[in-house]
Amino acid sequence: MKRLFIDYNPYFVRAALAEDGELVEFGVEHVTARSHVGNIYRGKVENVLGGMKAAFVNIGLERNGFLYTGDGAEGERKLSPGDEVMCQVVKEQLGAKGARLTTDVTLPGYTLVLLPTGGFRGVSRKIENDAGRARLEKLVSSVCPQEMGFIVRSAAVKATDEQILREFDNLMAMWKRICDDYAKASPASVVFREAQLLERVIRDNYSEEVDKIVVNEAFLAERLSARMQKVEVEYYSGQRNIFRHFGLSAQIDKLADRKVVMDGGAYLVIDRTEALTVIDVNTGKFVGSKNLEDTVFRTNLAAASEVARQLRARNISGIVIVDFIDMQTEEHRRAVVDKLRDELRKDRLKTSAVSMTGLGLVELTRKRTQLSADTFMLDPCECCEGGFVVSATHLALKLRDEMTDFSLSGDYASIIARVHPCVMDRVFHYRVMAREAADIWKGKRVYLVPDASLPRDAYVIEGSNDKVLTLPAEARLVF
């Protein structure tokens, strides 16, 4: 069973997709750090490099975006410094690299994607029935202007013709508003903002035939029930965090681990660099039952499945090198690569794998769109160069959940938590406890006290029924 869980508050949204209780995808977004992917801008060309067939375009972000001007739609137009161009972000800015841009605008909906600047027309490969594919393409072609294109999504199978055509009309109206806003916009400014995480995960995963959506806000459950009549929507009204209640918190925590232990004791080690991600496979405690070659083969087969799962769950993208344990027979090498490719087909993002080298290396490429999970879950280590630690933001969310469980375990008038200052700063910066403060902790006094002597991931939570509390001056009232 495939279920989508949404942990919502007005300042922070987390979404987790689980299949039979196992986490397969995870996303997080806060209102002060929204993604730029999908946004449309009135960009201003700052520089053109003919040798690279590239233009660097100012769209109002920290770094200029990169626009390829080779073969394709971008190549049909010669750009010069000072030119203005409508462009859309297709890859988030990362490190020292600016955002990747395109002039081939796409407007995704639930049942189809409108391509207002391109003439490609097609139907999702996940719709395998030829007659159904032909009918859907004919339906949308009957209303789509000749100069535009579209892609019918797999969710269209569950929609009526009227619903599909209504969404097409909505996307056309959206495109008209974008064109009108572009005409009035100043250079290097945003014209259209892509939907926030909440809308994106529902839109994208709805097409993946989710069986149930579970959300912790009543108004969202009501809204989704009205919109998605063929998908069960459940309102979770419990006081514990929704991820904790459904057993997902521990799985989410592991996304920050460098080491991933598999059944039997074998494990993966995942290291990222600016250019690529390296995944190393190790037998660990797994010793097998026959011989060394059989042990290595079984370890690599299990690792192939786990690598594919980690790519989805952590949203690892770009170039990935998997270092499998060396195997002696070509038959085993082919079987491991075939297993890996089979598992990668479950990924809704385009992922490809080449053959295995004699040293057991497999190169993968996975389409990069949104930032990876470790962008939110890891911070650069201040004590070493190149290392990472669990982010203060993720620790702030864990603190929130621990304080909630503590408050439910006893009847206290006041709750006091001593935490590392960096975690305390994130609590107030992103207001991660806003929902709990307005609901679960109503009528209580909840304080955070900074304590630099504590490790970043440690905290001490205490309860009190004293009417008068003696606290240090730097203590802050959460509610």
CSV table of N, CA, C and O in Angstrom, one decimal, residues 245-285:
chain,number,residue,atom,x,y,z
A,245,HIS,N,3.9,8.8,15.0
A,245,HIS,CA,2.8,7.9,15.2
A,245,HIS,C,2.8,6.8,14.2
A,245,HIS,O,2.5,5.6,14.5
A,246,PHE,N,3.2,7.1,12.9
A,246,PHE,CA,3.1,6.0,11.9
A,246,PHE,C,4.5,5.4,11.7
A,246,PHE,O,4.7,4.7,10.7
A,247,GLY,N,5.4,5.6,12.6
A,247,GLY,CA,6.7,4.9,12.5
A,247,GLY,C,7.6,5.3,11.5
A,247,GLY,O,8.5,4.5,11.0
A,248,LEU,N,7.6,6.6,11.0
A,248,LEU,CA,8.5,7.1,10.0
A,248,LEU,C,9.6,7.9,10.5
A,248,LEU,O,10.6,8.1,9.8
A,249,SER,N,9.5,8.4,11.7
A,249,SER,CA,10.6,9.3,12.2
A,249,SER,C,12.0,8.7,12.3
A,249,SER,O,13.0,9.3,11.9
A,250,ALA,N,12.0,7.4,12.7
A,250,ALA,CA,13.3,6.7,12.8
A,250,ALA,C,13.9,6.5,11.4
A,250,ALA,O,15.1,6.7,11.2
A,251,GLN,N,13.1,6.2,10.4
A,251,GLN,CA,13.5,6.1,9.1
A,251,GLN,C,14.0,7.4,8.5
A,251,GLN,O,15.0,7.4,7.8
A,252,ILE,N,13.4,8.5,8.8
A,252,ILE,CA,13.8,9.8,8.4
A,252,ILE,C,15.1,10.2,9.0
A,252,ILE,O,16.0,10.7,8.3
A,253,ASP,N,15.3,9.9,10.3
A,253,ASP,CA,16.5,10.2,11.0
A,253,ASP,C,17.7,9.5,10.3
A,253,ASP,O,18.8,10.1,10.2
A,254,LYS,N,17.5,8.3,9.8
A,254,LYS,CA,18.6,7.6,9.1
A,254,LYS,C,19.0,8.2,7.8
A,254,LYS,O,20.1,7.8,7.3
A,255,LEU,N,18.2,9.1,7.2
A,255,LEU,CA,18.6,9.7,6.0
A,255,LEU,C,19.8,10.6,6.2
A,255,LEU,O,20.5,11.0,5.2
A,256,ALA,N,20.1,11.0,7.4
A,256,ALA,CA,21.3,11.8,7.7
A,256,ALA,C,22.5,11.0,8.0
A,256,ALA,O,23.6,11.5,8.1
A,257,ASP,N,22.4,9.7,8.0
A,257,ASP,CA,23.5,8.8,8.4
A,257,ASP,C,24.4,8.6,7.1
A,257,ASP,O,23.9,8.3,6.0
A,258,ARG,N,25.7,8.6,7.3
A,258,ARG,CA,26.6,8.3,6.2
A,258,ARG,C,26.6,6.8,6.0
A,258,ARG,O,26.8,6.3,4.8
A,259,LYS,N,26.4,6.0,7.0
A,259,LYS,CA,26.4,4.5,6.9
A,259,LYS,C,25.0,4.0,6.9
A,259,LYS,O,24.2,4.3,7.8
A,260,VAL,N,24.7,3.1,6.0
A,260,VAL,CA,23.4,2.5,5.9
A,260,VAL,C,23.6,1.0,6.0
A,260,VAL,O,24.1,0.3,5.2
A,261,VAL,N,23.1,0.4,7.2
A,261,VAL,CA,23.2,-1.0,7.5
A,261,VAL,C,22.1,-1.8,6.9
A,261,VAL,O,20.9,-1.4,7.0
A,262,MET,N,22.4,-2.8,6.1
A,262,MET,CA,21.4,-3.7,5.5
A,262,MET,C,21.1,-4.9,6.3
A,262,MET,O,21.9,-5.2,7.2
A,263,ASP,N,20.1,-5.7,6.0
A,263,ASP,CA,19.8,-6.9,6.7
A,263,ASP,C,21.0,-7.9,6.5
A,263,ASP,O,21.5,-8.0,5.4
A,264,GLY,N,21.4,-8.5,7.6
A,264,GLY,CA,22.5,-9.5,7.5
A,264,GLY,C,23.8,-8.9,7.9
A,264,GLY,O,24.8,-9.6,8.1
A,265,GLY,N,23.9,-7.5,8.0
A,265,GLY,CA,25.1,-6.9,8.5
A,265,GLY,C,25.9,-6.2,7.4
A,265,GLY,O,26.9,-5.5,7.7
A,266,ALA,N,25.6,-6.5,6.1
A,266,ALA,CA,26.3,-5.7,5.1
A,266,ALA,C,25.9,-4.2,5.1
A,266,ALA,O,24.8,-3.9,5.7
A,267,TYR,N,26.7,-3.3,4.6
A,267,TYR,CA,26.3,-1.9,4.7
A,267,TYR,C,26.8,-1.1,3.5
A,267,TYR,O,27.7,-1.5,2.7
A,268,LEU,N,26.2,0.1,3.3
A,268,LEU,CA,26.7,1.1,2.3
A,268,LEU,C,27.3,2.2,3.1
A,268,LEU,O,26.9,2.6,4.2
A,269,VAL,N,28.2,2.9,2.4
A,269,VAL,CA,28.8,4.2,2.9
A,269,VAL,C,28.5,5.2,1.8
A,269,VAL,O,29.0,5.0,0.7
A,270,ILE,N,27.8,6.3,2.1
A,270,ILE,CA,27.4,7.3,1.2
A,270,ILE,C,28.2,8.6,1.4
A,270,ILE,O,28.1,9.1,2.5
A,271,ASP,N,29.0,9.0,0.5
A,271,ASP,CA,29.7,10.2,0.6
A,271,ASP,C,29.4,11.1,-0.6
A,271,ASP,O,29.4,10.7,-1.7
A,272,ARG,N,29.2,12.4,-0.3
A,272,ARG,CA,28.9,13.3,-1.4
A,272,ARG,C,30.1,14.3,-1.6
A,272,ARG,O,30.7,14.7,-0.6
A,273,THR,N,30.3,14.7,-2.8
A,273,THR,CA,31.2,15.8,-3.1
A,273,THR,C,30.4,16.8,-4.0
A,273,THR,O,29.3,16.6,-4.3
A,274,GLU,N,31.1,17.9,-4.3
A,274,GLU,CA,30.4,18.9,-5.1
A,274,GLU,C,30.0,18.4,-6.5
A,274,GLU,O,29.0,18.7,-7.1
A,275,ALA,N,30.9,17.5,-7.0
A,275,ALA,CA,30.7,17.0,-8.4
A,275,ALA,C,29.9,15.7,-8.5
A,275,ALA,O,29.1,15.5,-9.5
A,276,LEU,N,29.9,14.8,-7.5
A,276,LEU,CA,29.2,13.6,-7.6
A,276,LEU,C,29.0,13.0,-6.2
A,276,LEU,O,29.5,13.5,-5.2
A,277,THR,N,28.3,11.9,-6.1
A,277,THR,CA,28.0,11.1,-4.9
A,277,THR,C,28.6,9.7,-5.1
A,277,THR,O,28.5,9.1,-6.1
A,278,VAL,N,29.4,9.2,-4.1
A,278,VAL,CA,30.0,7.9,-4.1
A,278,VAL,C,29.3,7.0,-3.1
A,278,VAL,O,29.2,7.4,-1.9
A,279,ILE,N,28.9,5.8,-3.5
A,279,ILE,CA,28.3,4.8,-2.6
A,279,ILE,C,29.2,3.6,-2.7
A,279,ILE,O,29.4,3.0,-3.7
A,280,ASP,N,29.7,3.2,-1.5
A,280,ASP,CA,30.6,2.1,-1.4
A,280,ASP,C,29.9,0.9,-0.7
A,280,ASP,O,29.2,1.1,0.3
A,281,VAL,N,30.0,-0.3,-1.3
A,281,VAL,CA,29.3,-1.5,-0.8
A,281,VAL,C,30.3,-2.3,0.0
A,281,VAL,O,31.4,-2.6,-0.5
A,282,ASN,N,29.9,-2.7,1.2
A,282,ASN,CA,30.8,-3.5,2.1
A,282,ASN,C,30.0,-4.7,2.6
A,282,ASN,O,28.8,-4.6,3.0
A,283,THR,N,30.7,-5.9,2.8
A,283,THR,CA,30.1,-7.1,3.3
A,283,THR,C,29.8,-7.0,4.8
A,283,THR,O,28.8,-7.5,5.3
A,284,GLY,N,30.6,-6.2,5.5
A,284,GLY,CA,30.4,-6.0,6.9
A,284,GLY,C,30.4,-7.3,7.7
A,284,GLY,O,31.3,-8.2,7.5
A,285,LYS,N,29.3,-7.6,8.4
A,285,LYS,CA,29.2,-8.8,9.2
A,285,LYS,C,28.6,-10.0,8.4
A,285,LYS,O,28.4,-11.1,9.0
